[in-house]
């Protein structure tokens, strides 16, 4: 199988265990060497956005908090560096759905540790859905139980009623719930997104869920 | 979209767009029987979203899926043709003239043709007479190369030589498509065309290994009209092209002499041991001499990973040397190439990416690790060909540092020797 990033042919490593249970060695669409090139975030991080930072909250998050946005608690797995951008280009922008396999396992493991009562992926717009054909976050979480309870306002059927109630208050809020009057009381929710650049998306999603009664919200992004 | 956008092209459309297509357009499903109708690749079983199947092989042209269609209008050749399209003032040498005449004869006979000319023989200018005849005859022409660098460099030269309007198409090209008689493009872009061209010229036809060439070869074939013909230009023909010549599927013109008549500089092979660990004293001495003589030079290394280490080591040895490193993925590549052209840099370290098409006047060349398998025989000959291009300095040194003298290196040297010997039998 050819590695999708470097184009080299990768050979599967058979372990003795695989041999005994006649199990095909697992091969991902990106080779081991290329996977090593992604930079894991380790060491001191900003408790808000999850970036590698000596101070917490980091300077950027400080601005958001001062502006009165609710706090978030984001964990990011990887740095959004050149290698990650290359992956996003192929997976998200070129629409290589088969590349979802690369991070499925790692995200699932992290979510097991977080142990929320509900996993909520950030939604995509209908236009993106039509063009790309998949939500890049949900595709990573294929093997987890997820609740797609958020949707993008511009395309939601609820748009009309939203206008009267909330639009004047929060014109920038891009999300709403798929069904109105959803009661999230007592839920510990983990929101998942692909990359946290400013934290804006995550903050909006959080406030949307808090308004419906969520008790605790944390977020996980693949990159920061 | 304008009707002319569909002439000889494959335009992806959704089902609901079909009724609005211009009259006379035909549509086919984008993916049929598990085969992509744009690039002819068999669809891999993993290439599917929850709702559709897609082709990943040509996704960098915009992903096609099985819920799409490809619309086309058969090429009508409707453009204003100029009676005198060529405004080039230069003159061909008698040897170039001979090849140019042979190309025109092939065009008139509707036959495909291979021009096997050494690097620096003036391949581009030789094409002008054939292009002129084809343009006057109202033929639609594509000039393509597998290498984007070659296309970028060719565009301004062609604009100067021809009055004929043309688009330049490649991955990040700033131009959007419009219908023109002449098209300058990367070979890959031909996948967007179907039976559009009467003539396709493929420059540096063997720039990629055989396997990749097969895919691009298909793109060339499908973009050509049934009666169309091809002109291949190369300094290092593959065995496959030469076989087509011997089977008389292709006519050939040989030009083993450079336009200034001097022989091709050949490799000076030096054993340099483990150069990644330590640059040998001979290389160090050559560098010292370059710092004094101010002679400009290129250094080729096998891998992108070697660039920084080599740059650091050379800068440590010769801090005053103005040198930079670049590679295909370097966002500042054009800037560094420009600085080298303007002599702001004395030297540039690079991987094989600059081997073809890109020329600097009067440079020397140094290859570190020439025995590394990434340097094919063709690549080595191309690298040596960077040297001695100008009439004012028709010679040059090709320092070839190896850990071991491999067959590939020796064969490349013998090939240049052969061409130089052959060249003596031909006129300039
Ligand atoms: Zn790889
Ligand atoms: Zn932060
Ligand atoms: Zn395709």
XYZ file of C-alpha atoms and ligand atoms in Angstrom:
655
model
C 0.000 0.000 0.000
C 1.324 3.436 -0.928
C 1.688 6.086 1.766
C -0.623 8.988 0.925
C 1.783 11.641 2.171
C 5.219 10.557 0.926
C 4.203 8.127 -1.810
C 6.490 5.353 -0.579
C 5.271 1.778 -0.634
C 4.720 0.582 2.905
C 5.035 -3.022 3.924
C 2.956 -4.278 6.803
C 4.886 -5.637 9.765
C 3.586 -9.061 10.671
C 3.814 -9.833 14.351
C 3.820 -13.387 15.651
C 0.395 -12.701 17.154
C -1.031 -11.667 13.787
C 0.334 -14.846 12.310
C -1.421 -17.100 14.794
C -4.817 -15.535 14.487
C -4.519 -15.049 10.701
C -4.988 -11.361 11.229
C -3.982 -8.924 8.494
C -1.398 -6.509 9.866
C -3.056 -3.156 10.288
C -1.990 -0.659 7.681
C -2.959 2.964 7.708
C -3.123 5.229 4.686
C -0.053 7.100 5.988
C 3.208 5.294 6.708
C 4.836 5.018 10.102
C 7.675 7.392 9.149
C 5.228 10.104 8.100
C 3.140 9.594 11.239
C 6.272 10.214 13.297
C 6.515 13.618 11.615
C 3.391 14.928 13.334
C 4.319 16.949 16.420
C 2.583 15.826 19.610
C 1.792 18.531 22.136
C 3.539 17.717 25.392
C 4.613 19.617 28.473
C 3.076 22.757 29.889
C -0.080 23.769 28.042
C -2.605 26.562 28.198
C -5.552 25.165 30.145
C -7.898 27.116 27.899
C -6.921 26.307 24.310
C -4.466 23.467 24.845
C -1.536 25.099 23.074
C 2.002 24.530 24.269
C 2.526 27.490 26.611
C 4.423 28.388 29.774
C 1.642 30.653 30.990
C -2.000 29.700 31.343
C -4.214 31.114 30.015
C -2.022 32.073 27.094
C -2.035 35.650 25.801
C -4.608 34.886 23.119
C -7.041 33.203 25.469
C -6.641 36.067 27.941
C -8.202 38.370 25.342
C -11.226 36.108 24.846
C -11.810 35.740 28.553
C -11.586 39.490 29.111
C -14.125 39.955 26.312
C -16.537 37.950 28.435
C -16.596 34.676 26.519
C -17.103 31.559 28.624
C -13.992 29.627 29.562
C -13.172 26.459 27.635
C -10.982 23.554 28.596
C -9.422 22.281 25.440
C -7.018 19.424 24.962
C -5.143 19.324 21.678
C -3.200 16.288 20.518
C -0.921 17.747 17.853
C 0.623 21.014 16.732
C -0.932 22.513 13.616
C 2.406 22.529 11.798
C 3.351 22.048 8.164
C 2.929 18.290 8.340
C -0.545 18.579 9.867
C -1.545 21.227 7.342
C -0.450 18.879 4.586
C -2.661 16.168 6.051
C -5.627 18.561 6.414
C -5.184 19.669 2.831
C -5.606 16.146 1.569
C -8.164 14.897 4.061
C -10.394 17.903 4.515
C -9.919 20.198 1.545
C -9.339 17.589 -1.171
C -11.889 15.325 0.474
C -9.813 12.171 1.019
C -12.305 10.394 3.277
C -10.093 7.295 3.370
C -7.468 9.299 5.285
C -9.728 9.369 8.366
C -8.070 6.180 9.610
C -4.843 7.939 10.611
C -6.155 9.543 13.815
C -9.194 7.427 14.702
C -7.396 5.307 17.249
C -5.629 8.186 18.980
C -8.765 10.307 19.306
C -10.766 7.357 20.603
C -8.149 6.671 23.273
C -8.169 10.287 24.395
C -11.965 10.311 24.617
C -11.923 7.180 26.755
C -9.690 9.058 29.205
C -11.937 12.112 29.172
C -14.949 9.841 29.792
C -17.807 12.251 29.024
C -21.476 11.263 29.004
C -21.841 12.703 25.513
C -19.459 13.282 22.566
C -20.538 16.124 20.285
C -18.688 16.833 17.008
C -18.640 20.374 15.598
C -21.059 20.367 12.641
C -20.370 21.440 9.054
C -22.610 23.528 6.821
C -24.912 21.943 4.237
C -22.789 23.431 1.463
C -19.695 21.715 2.845
C -21.664 18.501 3.340
C -22.776 18.604 -0.307
C -19.335 19.368 -1.598
C -17.152 17.209 0.623
C -19.679 14.521 1.407
C -18.618 14.031 5.020
C -18.029 15.738 8.343
C -14.289 15.419 8.911
C -14.690 15.233 12.696
C -17.473 12.644 12.755
C -15.449 10.524 10.327
C -12.607 10.352 12.861
C -15.094 9.312 15.529
C -16.618 6.576 13.384
C -15.943 3.958 16.042
C -17.136 6.057 18.996
C -20.692 6.687 20.050
C -21.402 10.288 19.157
C -24.359 12.676 19.409
C -24.605 15.060 16.484
C -26.852 17.492 18.342
C -25.299 20.680 16.999
C -26.009 22.138 13.582
C -25.044 25.269 11.671
C -27.609 28.055 11.963
C -27.502 29.337 8.386
C -28.811 26.041 7.114
C -30.990 25.023 10.018
C -34.751 24.747 9.759
C -34.888 26.473 13.115
C -33.559 29.675 11.581
C -36.947 31.391 11.619
C -37.658 30.935 15.285
C -34.050 31.710 16.170
C -34.407 35.123 14.621
C -37.075 36.241 17.018
C -35.545 34.831 20.156
C -31.848 35.036 20.017
C -30.592 36.832 16.982
C -30.563 40.234 18.581
C -28.506 38.920 21.457
C -25.911 36.888 19.608
C -25.613 37.543 15.936
C -22.273 35.788 15.714
C -23.409 32.465 17.187
C -23.077 30.034 14.254
C -24.618 27.013 15.970
C -27.922 25.847 17.355
C -29.316 22.520 18.535
C -30.811 20.134 15.981
C -33.980 19.821 18.047
C -35.307 22.632 20.130
C -35.944 22.170 23.844
C -33.315 19.450 24.147
C -32.590 19.029 27.838
C -28.914 18.539 28.567
C -29.185 18.840 32.332
C -26.583 16.742 34.106
C -24.612 15.984 30.940
C -20.831 16.104 30.921
C -20.178 16.889 27.271
C -16.998 16.662 25.239
C -17.045 18.745 22.057
C -14.651 17.564 19.330
C -13.226 19.669 16.489
C -10.409 19.295 13.966
C -8.314 22.331 14.818
C -8.497 25.065 17.418
C -7.124 28.261 15.894
C -8.685 31.016 17.988
C -11.018 28.942 20.143
C -13.932 30.960 18.804
C -15.794 27.980 17.352
C -15.421 25.977 20.556
C -16.593 28.880 22.725
C -19.699 29.370 20.615
C -20.486 25.657 20.670
C -19.959 25.564 24.431
C -22.283 28.454 25.178
C -24.928 26.903 22.955
C -24.815 23.666 24.974
C -24.584 25.415 28.353
C -27.778 27.293 27.515
C -29.555 23.976 27.227
C -28.448 22.930 30.662
C -25.177 21.048 30.147
C -23.425 20.674 33.486
C -19.843 20.379 32.336
C -18.197 20.893 28.969
C -14.696 20.162 27.811
C -13.298 20.086 24.307
C -10.804 17.991 22.363
C -9.207 19.032 19.082
C -6.788 17.087 16.931
C -4.600 20.103 16.339
C -3.824 23.479 17.834
C -19.932 29.252 -17.968
C -19.237 30.129 -21.538
C -19.918 27.604 -24.274
C -16.273 27.682 -25.374
C -15.228 26.427 -21.926
C -16.604 23.027 -22.971
C -14.717 22.767 -26.289
C -12.577 19.642 -26.075
C -12.758 19.657 -22.262
C -14.219 17.543 -19.505
C -16.145 19.857 -17.195
C -17.452 18.298 -13.953
C -21.158 19.037 -13.402
C -23.853 17.904 -10.993
C -26.990 16.166 -12.174
C -29.153 19.229 -11.608
C -26.830 21.375 -13.758
C -27.243 19.228 -16.873
C -30.430 20.932 -18.169
C -28.647 24.298 -18.102
C -25.670 23.125 -20.195
C -25.085 24.775 -23.584
C -26.596 23.178 -26.655
C -24.546 20.440 -28.260
C -22.845 19.358 -25.049
C -22.594 15.703 -24.183
C -22.353 14.221 -20.710
C -20.904 11.014 -19.372
C -20.898 9.756 -15.773
C -17.677 10.816 -14.004
C -17.130 7.292 -12.748
C -18.342 4.351 -14.800
C -17.933 0.648 -14.073
C -15.483 1.486 -11.291
C -13.209 3.449 -13.630
C -12.617 7.198 -13.406
C -13.581 8.658 -16.792
C -11.175 11.551 -16.394
C -7.926 9.772 -15.492
C -8.809 6.127 -16.300
C -7.802 4.927 -12.827
C -9.574 1.942 -11.311
C -11.407 3.144 -8.200
C -9.904 1.754 -5.004
C -12.383 0.177 -2.579
C -11.364 2.597 0.180
C -12.233 5.655 -1.928
C -15.761 6.093 -0.715
C -17.641 8.399 1.604
C -20.839 7.204 3.332
C -22.805 8.373 0.298
C -20.588 8.155 -2.782
C -17.484 6.791 -4.466
C -14.702 9.165 -5.517
C -11.472 9.091 -7.537
C -8.445 9.940 -5.461
C -5.928 9.544 -8.281
C -6.896 12.847 -9.919
C -8.315 14.562 -6.815
C -5.790 17.384 -7.051
C -7.789 18.609 -10.052
C -10.870 18.705 -7.795
C -12.288 15.447 -6.479
C -14.690 13.661 -8.832
C -17.395 11.416 -7.409
C -19.895 9.016 -8.905
C -22.777 11.463 -8.447
C -21.124 13.836 -10.928
C -20.973 13.994 -14.705
C -18.403 15.205 -17.203
C -19.694 17.553 -19.874
C -17.954 18.225 -23.191
C -18.486 19.774 -26.622
C -16.366 18.280 -29.433
C -13.450 20.563 -30.298
C -14.584 22.836 -33.173
C -11.248 24.670 -33.803
C -12.894 28.057 -33.923
C -10.303 30.737 -33.309
C -8.925 33.692 -35.185
C -5.713 32.514 -36.767
C -2.915 34.919 -37.443
C -1.203 34.812 -40.841
C 2.158 35.596 -39.235
C 2.002 34.301 -35.654
C 5.763 34.121 -35.055
C 7.683 37.305 -34.345
C 10.933 35.685 -33.236
C 13.925 37.569 -34.627
C 16.645 35.037 -33.807
C 18.255 32.623 -36.186
C 18.686 28.861 -36.023
C 22.063 27.223 -36.549
C 22.214 24.902 -39.601
C 21.894 21.871 -37.316
C 18.861 23.339 -35.530
C 17.405 24.238 -38.930
C 17.745 20.604 -40.027
C 15.806 19.352 -36.981
C 13.189 22.099 -37.373
C 12.644 21.072 -41.001
C 12.257 17.444 -39.982
C 9.639 18.481 -37.428
C 7.688 20.413 -40.073
C 7.837 17.381 -42.386
C 6.491 15.152 -39.613
C 3.668 17.620 -38.976
C 2.732 17.716 -42.650
C 2.740 13.926 -42.775
C 0.680 13.772 -39.580
C 3.344 11.640 -37.898
C 4.615 11.735 -34.338
C 8.210 12.744 -33.854
C 11.004 12.524 -31.276
C 13.684 15.182 -30.987
C 16.656 13.726 -29.145
C 18.792 16.772 -28.507
C 21.505 17.191 -25.895
C 20.860 19.621 -23.060
C 21.573 23.142 -24.216
C 20.950 22.412 -27.909
C 18.223 25.066 -28.068
C 15.211 22.775 -28.160
C 12.656 25.523 -27.670
C 13.758 27.704 -30.577
C 13.912 24.692 -32.868
C 10.181 24.222 -32.316
C 9.212 27.652 -33.589
C 8.995 26.805 -37.330
C 6.754 23.768 -36.695
C 4.570 25.721 -34.241
C 4.239 28.523 -36.794
C 3.071 26.157 -39.535
C 0.613 24.444 -37.181
C -0.816 27.749 -35.935
C -1.245 29.035 -39.481
C -3.090 25.843 -40.388
C -5.611 26.522 -37.592
C -4.577 23.498 -35.543
C -5.122 23.510 -31.797
C -1.813 22.985 -29.999
C -0.763 22.072 -26.458
C 2.789 22.515 -25.268
C 3.199 20.479 -22.106
C 5.827 19.223 -19.699
C 5.589 16.983 -16.660
C 7.568 19.654 -14.823
C 5.928 22.877 -13.733
C 9.328 24.675 -13.608
C 9.750 24.066 -17.315
C 6.313 25.520 -18.046
C 6.885 28.592 -15.879
C 10.171 29.267 -17.620
C 8.802 28.650 -21.075
C 5.824 31.021 -20.804
C 7.653 34.377 -21.114
C 9.868 33.072 -23.919
C 6.830 31.957 -25.860
C 5.021 35.251 -25.272
C 7.991 37.057 -26.734
C 8.238 34.791 -29.763
C 4.540 34.510 -30.677
C 1.695 36.940 -31.142
C -0.755 34.095 -30.567
C -2.649 34.306 -27.287
C -2.337 31.348 -24.902
C -3.268 30.251 -21.366
C -0.765 28.815 -18.916
C -2.211 25.986 -16.813
C -0.650 24.170 -13.859
C -1.528 23.377 -10.236
C -1.123 26.828 -8.685
C -1.306 28.807 -11.902
C -2.812 32.250 -11.388
C -4.642 32.006 -14.719
C -8.140 30.636 -15.096
C -9.016 28.595 -18.121
C -10.185 30.253 -21.323
C -10.433 28.900 -24.840
C -7.241 29.550 -26.821
C -5.639 28.007 -29.901
C -2.381 27.446 -28.019
C -2.254 26.016 -24.486
C 0.836 25.834 -22.274
C 0.317 23.371 -19.428
C 1.713 20.763 -17.099
C 1.074 17.299 -18.541
C -1.244 16.585 -15.608
C -3.641 19.328 -16.728
C -4.295 17.423 -19.963
C -6.594 15.171 -17.912
C -9.139 17.989 -18.158
C -9.173 17.746 -21.977
C -10.697 15.185 -24.321
C -9.793 14.962 -28.036
C -8.958 18.664 -28.038
C -5.561 18.982 -29.696
C -4.259 18.376 -33.197
C -0.692 18.701 -31.945
C 0.776 18.048 -28.505
C 4.409 18.875 -27.807
C 5.795 17.131 -24.708
C 8.950 18.807 -23.409
C 11.240 16.812 -21.075
C 9.102 13.777 -21.762
C 11.153 11.509 -19.500
C 11.196 13.743 -16.458
C 9.435 11.122 -14.380
C 9.999 7.425 -13.784
C 8.278 5.026 -16.117
C 5.296 4.197 -13.889
C 4.223 7.814 -13.524
C 4.866 8.411 -17.190
C 2.382 5.698 -18.095
C -0.400 7.634 -16.377
C 0.645 10.903 -18.004
C 1.063 9.168 -21.342
C -2.629 8.188 -21.098
C -3.511 11.821 -20.420
C -1.599 12.885 -23.547
C -3.320 10.238 -25.668
C -6.846 11.097 -24.552
C -6.311 14.843 -24.998
C -5.252 14.289 -28.621
C -7.696 14.148 -31.539
C -7.834 10.793 -33.348
C -5.805 12.225 -36.255
C -3.510 14.296 -34.036
C 0.212 13.836 -33.550
C 2.832 14.257 -30.842
C 6.241 15.865 -30.669
C 8.474 14.604 -27.890
C 11.540 16.541 -26.813
C 14.160 14.994 -24.590
C 17.842 14.893 -23.784
C 17.554 11.460 -22.210
C 15.088 9.272 -24.114
C 13.693 6.253 -22.305
C 14.109 2.769 -23.721
C 10.404 2.781 -24.508
C 10.615 5.860 -26.737
C 13.626 4.442 -28.558
C 11.709 1.203 -29.095
C 8.867 3.202 -30.674
C 11.472 4.737 -32.967
C 12.864 1.355 -33.988
C 9.330 0.101 -34.644
C 8.853 3.207 -36.818
C 5.961 4.463 -34.770
C 7.987 7.586 -34.175
C 10.257 9.590 -36.407
C 13.454 10.829 -34.820
C 15.816 13.762 -35.178
C 19.141 13.579 -33.395
C 21.006 16.678 -32.330
C 24.049 15.670 -30.327
C 25.698 19.109 -30.405
C 25.083 22.206 -28.397
C 24.319 25.372 -30.317
C 27.767 26.808 -29.516
C 29.437 23.651 -30.792
C 31.371 22.809 -27.615
C 31.160 19.294 -26.200
C 29.065 18.578 -23.103
C 31.071 18.919 -19.899
C 31.585 15.453 -18.471
C 31.756 14.182 -14.899
C 34.914 14.493 -12.843
C 34.369 11.609 -10.458
C 35.880 11.997 -6.990
C 35.657 9.539 -4.139
C 34.519 11.463 -1.099
C 33.846 8.732 1.452
C 31.115 9.415 3.970
C 30.395 13.002 2.958
C 27.464 13.336 5.328
C 29.860 12.860 8.230
C 32.697 14.960 6.906
C 33.261 16.839 3.649
C 36.438 15.413 2.120
C 39.545 17.601 1.762
C 39.107 17.681 -2.017
C 35.622 19.135 -1.728
C 36.906 21.580 0.885
C 39.687 22.680 -1.466
C 37.253 23.169 -4.361
C 35.038 25.312 -2.108
C 38.054 27.390 -1.042
C 38.944 27.972 -4.673
C 35.375 29.017 -5.505
C 35.366 31.579 -2.708
C 38.469 33.143 -4.286
C 37.425 32.857 -7.941
C 33.785 33.953 -7.251
C 32.727 31.287 -9.760
C 28.994 30.523 -9.281
C 27.988 26.909 -8.732
C 25.132 24.554 -7.887
C 25.386 21.730 -5.368
C 23.083 18.757 -5.753
C 22.346 16.468 -2.796
C 20.180 13.320 -2.852
C 17.519 14.163 -0.258
C 15.697 17.163 1.185
C 16.982 15.991 4.572
C 20.588 16.558 3.382
C 20.015 20.220 2.519
C 20.260 21.883 5.918
C 23.145 19.747 7.148
C 25.156 20.449 4.002
C 24.325 24.158 4.113
C 25.412 24.385 7.753
C 28.644 22.513 7.131
C 29.601 24.635 4.115
C 28.702 27.861 5.912
C 30.875 26.738 8.823
C 33.813 26.065 6.477
C 33.313 29.177 4.336
C 31.369 31.802 6.304
C 31.781 34.450 3.604
C 30.214 32.330 0.860
C 26.747 33.565 -0.153
C 24.892 30.281 -0.355
C 21.317 29.065 0.197
C 19.449 25.760 0.043
C 16.118 25.085 -1.653
C 13.846 22.239 -2.696
C 10.518 21.583 -4.383
C 8.442 22.279 -1.276
C 10.322 25.435 -0.300
C 7.869 28.355 -0.390
C 10.738 30.727 -1.166
C 12.136 28.618 -3.993
C 11.355 31.148 -6.743
C 12.980 33.904 -4.663
C 16.195 31.943 -4.170
C 16.362 30.940 -7.842
C 15.878 34.616 -8.698
C 18.683 35.631 -6.280
C 20.947 33.056 -7.907
C 20.106 34.436 -11.360
C 20.854 37.957 -10.199
C 24.195 36.756 -8.760
C 23.116 37.836 -5.277
C 23.883 34.250 -4.346
C 27.094 32.572 -5.442
C 25.815 29.080 -4.834
C 22.617 27.146 -4.359
C 22.216 23.727 -2.757
C 19.290 21.742 -4.058
C 17.806 18.324 -4.680
C 17.097 17.007 -8.165
C 14.298 19.526 -8.651
C 16.406 22.059 -10.524
C 17.948 19.488 -12.800
C 15.818 20.214 -15.869
C 14.693 23.341 -17.604
C 16.132 25.800 -15.100
C 19.297 27.392 -16.428
C 21.917 29.676 -14.932
C 24.583 31.098 -17.194
C 28.196 30.031 -16.752
C 27.855 27.870 -13.647
C 29.759 24.869 -12.316
C 28.056 21.911 -10.735
C 28.880 19.712 -7.768
C 27.011 16.524 -6.901
C 27.394 15.085 -3.409
C 26.402 11.434 -3.201
C 25.980 10.988 -6.959
C 25.911 7.229 -6.349
C 22.657 7.536 -4.360
C 19.835 5.657 -6.130
C 17.719 8.833 -6.409
C 20.069 9.979 -9.158
C 19.103 7.966 -12.216
C 21.306 7.970 -15.278
C 18.949 10.446 -16.926
C 18.989 12.690 -13.858
C 22.803 12.725 -13.784
C 23.013 13.639 -17.463
C 20.491 16.418 -16.886
C 22.489 17.723 -13.933
C 25.711 17.744 -15.954
C 23.749 19.551 -18.642
C 23.265 22.580 -16.326
C 26.921 23.349 -17.111
C 28.449 25.197 -20.051
C 25.177 26.479 -21.486
C 26.322 29.913 -22.599
C 28.478 30.717 -25.582
C 30.573 33.037 -23.409
C 31.489 30.156 -21.066
C 30.770 26.967 -22.996
C 32.692 24.756 -20.581
C 32.360 23.992 -16.905
C 33.174 21.521 -14.177
C 30.877 18.758 -12.999
C 32.381 17.618 -9.709
C 30.829 14.261 -8.986
C 31.351 13.134 -5.410
C 30.664 9.464 -4.788
C 31.200 7.005 -1.981
C 31.368 4.262 -4.559
C 31.706 4.312 -8.349
C 28.377 2.751 -9.317
C 27.278 1.439 -12.701
C 24.779 4.285 -13.054
C 27.465 6.947 -12.634
C 29.831 5.229 -15.068
C 27.056 4.698 -17.616
C 26.043 8.344 -17.427
C 29.658 9.339 -18.089
C 29.871 6.930 -21.020
C 26.610 8.280 -22.477
C 27.996 11.826 -22.474
C 31.230 10.555 -24.022
C 29.200 8.830 -26.737
C 27.136 11.948 -27.447
C 30.278 14.077 -27.635
C 31.838 11.595 -30.058
C 28.654 11.481 -32.127
C 28.494 15.263 -32.022
C 31.756 15.552 -33.928
C 30.055 13.923 -36.920
C 27.301 16.526 -36.956
C 27.316 20.160 -37.981
C 26.716 22.845 -35.432
Zn 4.870 8.267 4.290
Zn -4.612 29.445 25.176
Zn -9.559 10.130 -11.689
